Amino acid sequence: MITSLFDLDRTVREATRRLARARASLSERLPPGEPVPSPLAPFRSVLSKATYDELADLPDPLLAPALRSHLARLILARVLWDDEVRLARAWTDPSVTLGDHTPLPPLPRAVSRTADGTSFPPKLLLQALLVDPNPDRRARIAEAFTRAARDHLRDPARRHADRRAAASHQLGVPLDALDLPHHPRPRPRARPGPRSRGARPRVGCGRAGDGARTEGTGVGGFGARRGGCGSARRRRRSA
């Protein structure tokens, strides 16, 4: 039962931070055979369909809909964590060999260290395919990546997509609402006009007859309506 939307908001923020750190670690090569604990396991009681449905009945037009949107993504991430880890292993495990000892193009050290010298992960092959300027070598790498996609990536990717569609249907959220979030475009700020460097703003000056009021004159802008700028210039000349 939801007792405070602000407490729920803090919980959602903490769960989002832990999920982001865990997903960043999935980009590295995972230890073979070791399970990867879910970062959302401590929040199982909050990240549930009951909480998601309860938010829909709260009379709060601002915080509740935003929390409900974030909660839907976290619920799917908790349910699909094992499938996400399985797909990450398929991307980062060195499971593909290149024929004829084809060398890879120079890659960053953090990327190239995921290979063991004879086998390469599909993720490394994809990055090499995108940066290789040699057309012959790129064709051999593309053939190896096609083989990796067919033998190692297709099944976990299809399983993850199918289970994600089923989980979103059970939760009652269309996938378009999760994949294509709407972010309203902010209104552009009005830029000030060009001013010369070191120029001081003109106070009490305006076009004659425009009726503009000027702050700091003490006379309600009468100087601007009666040509006060010219009068000020004439006074300076006479001085």
PDB file of C-alpha atoms in Angstrom:
ATOM      1  CA  MET A   1       0.000   0.000   0.000  1.00  0.00           C
ATOM      2  CA  ILE A   2       1.320   3.446  -0.938  1.00  0.00           C
ATOM      3  CA  THR A   3       1.599   5.722   2.099  1.00  0.00           C
ATOM      4  CA  SER A   4       3.601   8.564   0.559  1.00  0.00           C
ATOM      5  CA  LEU A   5       4.339   9.454  -3.040  1.00  0.00           C
ATOM      6  CA  PHE A   6       7.551  11.149  -1.956  1.00  0.00           C
ATOM      7  CA  ASP A   7       8.814   7.957  -0.276  1.00  0.00           C
ATOM      8  CA  LEU A   8       7.894   6.026  -3.410  1.00  0.00           C
ATOM      9  CA  ASP A   9       9.741   8.595  -5.519  1.00  0.00           C
ATOM     10  CA  ARG A  10      12.912   8.137  -3.446  1.00  0.00           C
ATOM     11  CA  THR A  11      12.637   4.366  -3.805  1.00  0.00           C
ATOM     12  CA  VAL A  12      12.200   4.628  -7.574  1.00  0.00           C
ATOM     13  CA  ARG A  13      15.226   6.913  -7.827  1.00  0.00           C
ATOM     14  CA  GLU A  14      17.412   4.536  -5.838  1.00  0.00           C
ATOM     15  CA  ALA A  15      16.261   1.539  -7.882  1.00  0.00           C
ATOM     16  CA  THR A  16      17.004   3.443 -11.091  1.00  0.00           C
ATOM     17  CA  ARG A  17      20.542   4.246  -9.931  1.00  0.00           C
ATOM     18  CA  ARG A  18      21.271   0.642  -8.997  1.00  0.00           C
ATOM     19  CA  LEU A  19      19.891  -0.621 -12.307  1.00  0.00           C
ATOM     20  CA  ALA A  20      22.064   1.837 -14.255  1.00  0.00           C
ATOM     21  CA  ARG A  21      25.213   0.669 -12.425  1.00  0.00           C
ATOM     22  CA  ALA A  22      24.340  -2.981 -12.968  1.00  0.00           C
ATOM     23  CA  ARG A  23      23.675  -2.471 -16.677  1.00  0.00           C
ATOM     24  CA  ALA A  24      27.002  -0.682 -17.050  1.00  0.00           C
ATOM     25  CA  SER A  25      28.746  -3.743 -15.615  1.00  0.00           C
ATOM     26  CA  LEU A  26      26.975  -5.973 -18.141  1.00  0.00           C
ATOM     27  CA  SER A  27      28.916  -4.291 -20.931  1.00  0.00           C
ATOM     28  CA  GLU A  28      32.092  -5.954 -19.613  1.00  0.00           C
ATOM     29  CA  ARG A  29      32.874  -9.624 -19.997  1.00  0.00           C
ATOM     30  CA  LEU A  30      30.954 -11.507 -17.308  1.00  0.00           C
ATOM     31  CA  PRO A  31      32.547 -14.333 -15.291  1.00  0.00           C
ATOM     32  CA  PRO A  32      31.535 -17.636 -16.920  1.00  0.00           C
ATOM     33  CA  GLY A  33      29.050 -19.707 -14.965  1.00  0.00           C
ATOM     34  CA  GLU A  34      28.562 -17.171 -12.170  1.00  0.00           C
ATOM     35  CA  PRO A  35      25.036 -15.812 -11.629  1.00  0.00           C
ATOM     36  CA  VAL A  36      24.584 -12.070 -11.720  1.00  0.00           C
ATOM     37  CA  PRO A  37      22.281 -10.957  -8.892  1.00  0.00           C
ATOM     38  CA  SER A  38      19.460  -8.634  -9.798  1.00  0.00           C
ATOM     39  CA  PRO A  39      19.956  -5.079  -8.550  1.00  0.00           C
ATOM     40  CA  LEU A  40      16.183  -4.728  -8.196  1.00  0.00           C
ATOM     41  CA  ALA A  41      15.681  -7.713  -5.900  1.00  0.00           C
ATOM     42  CA  PRO A  42      15.581  -5.539  -2.723  1.00  0.00           C
ATOM     43  CA  PHE A  43      12.702  -3.554  -4.245  1.00  0.00           C
ATOM     44  CA  ARG A  44      10.520  -6.495  -5.190  1.00  0.00           C
ATOM     45  CA  SER A  45       7.624  -5.454  -2.940  1.00  0.00           C
ATOM     46  CA  VAL A  46       7.519  -1.964  -4.469  1.00  0.00           C
ATOM     47  CA  LEU A  47       8.218  -2.885  -8.094  1.00  0.00           C
ATOM     48  CA  SER A  48       5.020  -4.868  -8.531  1.00  0.00           C
ATOM     49  CA  LYS A  49       1.837  -4.746 -10.544  1.00  0.00           C
ATOM     50  CA  ALA A  50      -0.151  -3.982  -7.388  1.00  0.00           C
ATOM     51  CA  THR A  51       1.783  -0.747  -6.863  1.00  0.00           C
ATOM     52  CA  TYR A  52       1.450   0.099 -10.550  1.00  0.00           C
ATOM     53  CA  ASP A  53      -2.342  -0.352 -10.446  1.00  0.00           C
ATOM     54  CA  GLU A  54      -2.661   1.552  -7.180  1.00  0.00           C
ATOM     55  CA  LEU A  55      -0.920   4.580  -8.686  1.00  0.00           C
ATOM     56  CA  ALA A  56      -3.600   4.783 -11.366  1.00  0.00           C
ATOM     57  CA  ASP A  57      -6.297   5.380  -8.721  1.00  0.00           C
ATOM     58  CA  LEU A  58      -4.529   8.158  -6.829  1.00  0.00           C
ATOM     59  CA  PRO A  59      -5.958  11.666  -7.375  1.00  0.00           C
ATOM     60  CA  ASP A  60      -2.595  13.213  -8.166  1.00  0.00           C
ATOM     61  CA  PRO A  61      -2.259  14.644 -11.700  1.00  0.00           C
ATOM     62  CA  LEU A  62       1.459  15.457 -11.502  1.00  0.00           C
ATOM     63  CA  LEU A  63       3.629  13.029  -9.541  1.00  0.00           C
ATOM     64  CA  ALA A  64       1.570   9.842  -9.850  1.00  0.00           C
ATOM     65  CA  PRO A  65       1.623   9.577 -13.693  1.00  0.00           C
ATOM     66  CA  ALA A  66       5.374  10.222 -13.820  1.00  0.00           C
ATOM     67  CA  LEU A  67       6.035   7.631 -11.115  1.00  0.00           C
ATOM     68  CA  ARG A  68       3.795   5.153 -12.911  1.00  0.00           C
ATOM     69  CA  SER A  69       5.794   5.514 -16.126  1.00  0.00           C
ATOM     70  CA  HIS A  70       9.124   4.950 -14.362  1.00  0.00           C
ATOM     71  CA  LEU A  71       7.671   2.118 -12.325  1.00  0.00           C
ATOM     72  CA  ALA A  72       6.577   0.261 -15.466  1.00  0.00           C
ATOM     73  CA  ARG A  73      10.126   0.287 -16.830  1.00  0.00           C
ATOM     74  CA  LEU A  74      11.575  -0.887 -13.523  1.00  0.00           C
ATOM     75  CA  ILE A  75       9.029  -3.699 -13.212  1.00  0.00           C
ATOM     76  CA  LEU A  76       9.929  -5.015 -16.661  1.00  0.00           C
ATOM     77  CA  ALA A  77      13.639  -4.722 -15.876  1.00  0.00           C
ATOM     78  CA  ARG A  78      13.156  -6.738 -12.665  1.00  0.00           C
ATOM     79  CA  VAL A  79      11.145  -9.464 -14.393  1.00  0.00           C
ATOM     80  CA  LEU A  80      13.492  -9.708 -17.393  1.00  0.00           C
ATOM     81  CA  TRP A  81      16.811  -9.436 -15.575  1.00  0.00           C
ATOM     82  CA  ASP A  82      17.890 -13.035 -16.190  1.00  0.00           C
ATOM     83  CA  ASP A  83      17.088 -12.714 -19.899  1.00  0.00           C
ATOM     84  CA  GLU A  84      19.008  -9.438 -20.039  1.00  0.00           C
ATOM     85  CA  VAL A  85      22.045 -11.105 -18.457  1.00  0.00           C
ATOM     86  CA  ARG A  86      21.780 -14.015 -20.891  1.00  0.00           C
ATOM     87  CA  LEU A  87      21.724 -11.635 -23.841  1.00  0.00           C
ATOM     88  CA  ALA A  88      24.669  -9.655 -22.429  1.00  0.00           C
ATOM     89  CA  ARG A  89      26.694 -12.860 -22.098  1.00  0.00           C
ATOM     90  CA  ALA A  90      25.967 -13.690 -25.718  1.00  0.00           C
ATOM     91  CA  TRP A  91      27.325 -10.296 -26.759  1.00  0.00           C
ATOM     92  CA  THR A  92      30.477 -10.317 -24.597  1.00  0.00           C
ATOM     93  CA  ASP A  93      31.580 -13.984 -24.482  1.00  0.00           C
ATOM     94  CA  PRO A  94      34.448 -14.723 -26.926  1.00  0.00           C
ATOM     95  CA  SER A  95      32.687 -17.309 -29.041  1.00  0.00           C
ATOM     96  CA  VAL A  96      33.611 -16.446 -32.644  1.00  0.00           C
ATOM     97  CA  THR A  97      36.806 -17.292 -34.510  1.00  0.00           C
ATOM     98  CA  LEU A  98      38.106 -15.488 -37.575  1.00  0.00           C
ATOM     99  CA  GLY A  99      39.347 -17.638 -40.426  1.00  0.00           C
ATOM    100  CA  ASP A 100      42.835 -17.306 -41.910  1.00  0.00           C
ATOM    101  CA  HIS A 101      44.045 -15.449 -38.791  1.00  0.00           C
ATOM    102  CA  THR A 102      42.386 -12.235 -39.891  1.00  0.00           C
ATOM    103  CA  PRO A 103      43.707  -9.357 -37.751  1.00  0.00           C
ATOM    104  CA  LEU A 104      41.318  -6.811 -36.329  1.00  0.00           C
ATOM    105  CA  PRO A 105      41.757  -3.089 -36.889  1.00  0.00           C
ATOM    106  CA  PRO A 106      43.206  -1.027 -34.035  1.00  0.00           C
ATOM    107  CA  LEU A 107      40.626  -0.669 -31.285  1.00  0.00           C
ATOM    108  CA  PRO A 108      40.652   0.992 -27.846  1.00  0.00           C
ATOM    109  CA  ARG A 109      42.373  -1.045 -25.172  1.00  0.00           C
ATOM    110  CA  ALA A 110      39.211  -1.250 -23.076  1.00  0.00           C
ATOM    111  CA  VAL A 111      37.450  -2.837 -26.060  1.00  0.00           C
ATOM    112  CA  SER A 112      40.155  -5.136 -27.378  1.00  0.00           C
ATOM    113  CA  ARG A 113      40.893  -6.741 -23.992  1.00  0.00           C
ATOM    114  CA  THR A 114      37.597  -8.664 -24.166  1.00  0.00           C
ATOM    115  CA  ALA A 115      39.154 -11.055 -26.693  1.00  0.00           C
ATOM    116  CA  ASP A 116      41.444 -13.945 -25.733  1.00  0.00           C
ATOM    117  CA  GLY A 117      43.558 -13.899 -28.912  1.00  0.00           C
ATOM    118  CA  THR A 118      41.842 -16.637 -30.876  1.00  0.00           C
ATOM    119  CA  SER A 119      38.144 -16.060 -30.178  1.00  0.00           C
ATOM    120  CA  PHE A 120      36.279 -12.791 -30.243  1.00  0.00           C
ATOM    121  CA  PRO A 121      32.951 -11.638 -28.751  1.00  0.00           C
ATOM    122  CA  PRO A 122      30.252 -10.498 -31.182  1.00  0.00           C
ATOM    123  CA  LYS A 123      30.287  -7.040 -29.613  1.00  0.00           C
ATOM    124  CA  LEU A 124      33.976  -6.637 -30.504  1.00  0.00           C
ATOM    125  CA  LEU A 125      33.355  -7.800 -34.066  1.00  0.00           C
ATOM    126  CA  LEU A 126      30.564  -5.265 -34.495  1.00  0.00           C
ATOM    127  CA  GLN A 127      32.782  -2.413 -33.298  1.00  0.00           C
ATOM    128  CA  ALA A 128      35.597  -3.555 -35.574  1.00  0.00           C
ATOM    129  CA  LEU A 129      33.158  -3.765 -38.474  1.00  0.00           C
ATOM    130  CA  LEU A 130      32.106  -0.146 -37.957  1.00  0.00           C
ATOM    131  CA  VAL A 131      35.628   1.329 -37.899  1.00  0.00           C
ATOM    132  CA  ASP A 132      37.621  -0.881 -40.267  1.00  0.00           C
ATOM    133  CA  PRO A 133      38.675   1.037 -43.414  1.00  0.00           C
ATOM    134  CA  ASN A 134      39.972  -2.085 -45.185  1.00  0.00           C
ATOM    135  CA  PRO A 135      37.158  -3.449 -47.417  1.00  0.00           C
ATOM    136  CA  ASP A 136      38.578  -6.996 -47.708  1.00  0.00           C
ATOM    137  CA  ARG A 137      39.104  -7.384 -43.981  1.00  0.00           C
ATOM    138  CA  ARG A 138      35.745  -5.759 -43.276  1.00  0.00           C
ATOM    139  CA  ALA A 139      34.041  -8.354 -45.481  1.00  0.00           C
ATOM    140  CA  ARG A 140      35.637 -11.213 -43.507  1.00  0.00           C
ATOM    141  CA  ILE A 141      34.672  -9.605 -40.207  1.00  0.00           C
ATOM    142  CA  ALA A 142      31.098  -9.120 -41.466  1.00  0.00           C
ATOM    143  CA  GLU A 143      30.908 -12.804 -42.371  1.00  0.00           C
ATOM    144  CA  ALA A 144      32.098 -13.777 -38.882  1.00  0.00           C
ATOM    145  CA  PHE A 145      29.599 -11.410 -37.252  1.00  0.00           C
ATOM    146  CA  THR A 146      26.773 -12.866 -39.344  1.00  0.00           C
ATOM    147  CA  ARG A 147      27.757 -16.295 -38.107  1.00  0.00           C
ATOM    148  CA  ALA A 148      27.796 -15.027 -34.512  1.00  0.00           C
ATOM    149  CA  ALA A 149      24.365 -13.442 -34.860  1.00  0.00           C
ATOM    150  CA  ARG A 150      22.927 -16.671 -36.203  1.00  0.00           C
ATOM    151  CA  ASP A 151      24.567 -19.061 -33.733  1.00  0.00           C
ATOM    152  CA  HIS A 152      24.838 -17.043 -30.511  1.00  0.00           C
ATOM    153  CA  LEU A 153      22.689 -13.919 -30.546  1.00  0.00           C
ATOM    154  CA  ARG A 154      19.470 -14.908 -32.265  1.00  0.00           C
ATOM    155  CA  ASP A 155      17.986 -17.182 -29.588  1.00  0.00           C
ATOM    156  CA  PRO A 156      18.636 -15.000 -26.493  1.00  0.00           C
ATOM    157  CA  ALA A 157      17.553 -11.857 -28.332  1.00  0.00           C
ATOM    158  CA  ARG A 158      14.326 -13.473 -29.522  1.00  0.00           C
ATOM    159  CA  ARG A 159      13.620 -14.889 -26.061  1.00  0.00           C
ATOM    160  CA  HIS A 160      14.167 -11.484 -24.450  1.00  0.00           C
ATOM    161  CA  ALA A 161      11.893  -9.759 -26.986  1.00  0.00           C
ATOM    162  CA  ASP A 162       9.116 -12.344 -26.607  1.00  0.00           C
ATOM    163  CA  ARG A 163       9.182 -12.273 -22.811  1.00  0.00           C
ATOM    164  CA  ARG A 164       9.276  -8.478 -22.803  1.00  0.00           C
ATOM    165  CA  ALA A 165       6.214  -8.291 -25.013  1.00  0.00           C
ATOM    166  CA  ALA A 166       4.380 -10.801 -22.800  1.00  0.00           C
ATOM    167  CA  ALA A 167       5.332  -8.980 -19.592  1.00  0.00           C
ATOM    168  CA  SER A 168       4.264  -5.586 -20.938  1.00  0.00           C
ATOM    169  CA  HIS A 169       0.939  -7.057 -22.074  1.00  0.00           C
ATOM    170  CA  GLN A 170       0.348  -8.554 -18.625  1.00  0.00           C
ATOM    171  CA  LEU A 171       1.220  -5.237 -17.001  1.00  0.00           C
ATOM    172  CA  GLY A 172      -1.110  -3.399 -19.352  1.00  0.00           C
ATOM    173  CA  VAL A 173       1.495  -1.112 -20.897  1.00  0.00           C
ATOM    174  CA  PRO A 174       2.007  -0.887 -24.674  1.00  0.00           C
ATOM    175  CA  LEU A 175       5.593  -1.245 -25.802  1.00  0.00           C
ATOM    176  CA  ASP A 176       5.395   2.080 -27.652  1.00  0.00           C
ATOM    177  CA  ALA A 177       4.926   3.846 -24.317  1.00  0.00           C
ATOM    178  CA  LEU A 178       8.167   2.256 -23.067  1.00  0.00           C
ATOM    179  CA  ASP A 179      10.300   2.508 -26.198  1.00  0.00           C
ATOM    180  CA  LEU A 180       9.183   5.944 -27.416  1.00  0.00           C
ATOM    181  CA  PRO A 181       8.843   8.242 -24.395  1.00  0.00           C
ATOM    182  CA  HIS A 182       7.461  11.677 -25.094  1.00  0.00           C
ATOM    183  CA  HIS A 183       9.638  14.558 -23.979  1.00  0.00           C
ATOM    184  CA  PRO A 184       8.016  17.935 -24.628  1.00  0.00           C
ATOM    185  CA  ARG A 185      10.368  20.344 -26.341  1.00  0.00           C
ATOM    186  CA  PRO A 186      11.250  23.271 -24.074  1.00  0.00           C
ATOM    187  CA  ARG A 187      10.387  26.724 -25.314  1.00  0.00           C
ATOM    188  CA  PRO A 188      13.490  28.609 -26.480  1.00  0.00           C
ATOM    189  CA  ARG A 189      14.567  31.540 -24.383  1.00  0.00           C
ATOM    190  CA  ALA A 190      14.536  34.983 -25.901  1.00  0.00           C
ATOM    191  CA  ARG A 191      18.091  36.057 -26.593  1.00  0.00           C
ATOM    192  CA  PRO A 192      19.107  39.595 -25.701  1.00  0.00           C
ATOM    193  CA  GLY A 193      20.040  41.931 -28.528  1.00  0.00           C
ATOM    194  CA  PRO A 194      23.690  42.530 -29.463  1.00  0.00           C
ATOM    195  CA  ARG A 195      25.565  44.962 -27.271  1.00  0.00           C
ATOM    196  CA  SER A 196      29.014  46.334 -27.699  1.00  0.00           C
ATOM    197  CA  ARG A 197      31.638  45.155 -25.264  1.00  0.00           C
ATOM    198  CA  GLY A 198      31.736  47.289 -22.161  1.00  0.00           C
ATOM    199  CA  ALA A 199      28.655  49.304 -23.128  1.00  0.00           C
ATOM    200  CA  ARG A 200      26.450  50.395 -20.267  1.00  0.00           C
ATOM    201  CA  PRO A 201      22.671  50.038 -20.544  1.00  0.00           C
ATOM    202  CA  ARG A 202      20.838  53.226 -21.354  1.00  0.00           C
ATOM    203  CA  VAL A 203      18.438  54.148 -18.583  1.00  0.00           C
ATOM    204  CA  GLY A 204      15.698  56.695 -19.129  1.00  0.00           C
ATOM    205  CA  CYS A 205      16.042  56.744 -22.927  1.00  0.00           C
ATOM    206  CA  GLY A 206      13.331  55.861 -25.375  1.00  0.00           C
ATOM    207  CA  ARG A 207      11.738  56.942 -28.586  1.00  0.00           C
ATOM    208  CA  ALA A 208       9.764  60.135 -28.402  1.00  0.00           C
ATOM    209  CA  GLY A 209       6.079  59.488 -28.225  1.00  0.00           C
ATOM    210  CA  ASP A 210       6.305  55.724 -27.548  1.00  0.00           C
ATOM    211  CA  GLY A 211       4.923  56.127 -24.037  1.00  0.00           C
ATOM    212  CA  ALA A 212       7.526  53.704 -22.625  1.00  0.00           C
ATOM    213  CA  ARG A 213       8.059  53.884 -18.899  1.00  0.00           C
ATOM    214  CA  THR A 214      11.590  53.751 -17.611  1.00  0.00           C
ATOM    215  CA  GLU A 215      12.668  52.448 -14.254  1.00  0.00           C
ATOM    216  CA  GLY A 216      14.800  54.588 -12.011  1.00  0.00           C
ATOM    217  CA  THR A 217      13.855  57.981 -13.442  1.00  0.00           C
ATOM    218  CA  GLY A 218      11.448  58.863 -10.674  1.00  0.00           C
ATOM    219  CA  VAL A 219       9.139  60.700 -13.069  1.00  0.00           C
ATOM    220  CA  GLY A 220       7.309  57.803 -14.674  1.00  0.00           C
ATOM    221  CA  GLY A 221       9.255  57.983 -17.937  1.00  0.00           C
ATOM    222  CA  PHE A 222       8.272  61.524 -18.850  1.00  0.00           C
ATOM    223  CA  GLY A 223      11.794  62.117 -20.106  1.00  0.00           C
ATOM    224  CA  ALA A 224      11.402  59.296 -22.647  1.00  0.00           C
ATOM    225  CA  ARG A 225       8.099  60.688 -23.955  1.00  0.00           C
ATOM    226  CA  ARG A 226       9.396  64.240 -24.201  1.00  0.00           C
ATOM    227  CA  GLY A 227      12.722  63.443 -25.767  1.00  0.00           C
ATOM    228  CA  GLY A 228      14.585  63.185 -22.487  1.00  0.00           C
ATOM    229  CA  CYS A 229      17.623  61.565 -24.119  1.00  0.00           C
ATOM    230  CA  GLY A 230      18.201  64.628 -26.300  1.00  0.00           C
ATOM    231  CA  SER A 231      17.793  66.874 -23.312  1.00  0.00           C
ATOM    232  CA  ALA A 232      20.384  64.846 -21.395  1.00  0.00           C
ATOM    233  CA  ARG A 233      22.823  65.099 -24.291  1.00  0.00           C
ATOM    234  CA  ARG A 234      22.325  68.858 -24.519  1.00  0.00           C
ATOM    235  CA  ARG A 235      22.977  69.232 -20.798  1.00  0.00           C
ATOM    236  CA  ARG A 236      26.215  67.241 -21.088  1.00  0.00           C
ATOM    237  CA  ARG A 237      27.412  69.442 -23.984  1.00  0.00           C
ATOM    238  CA  SER A 238      26.683  72.638 -22.127  1.00  0.00           C
ATOM    239  CA  ALA A 239      28.561  71.322 -19.084  1.00  0.00           C
TER     240      ALA A 239
END
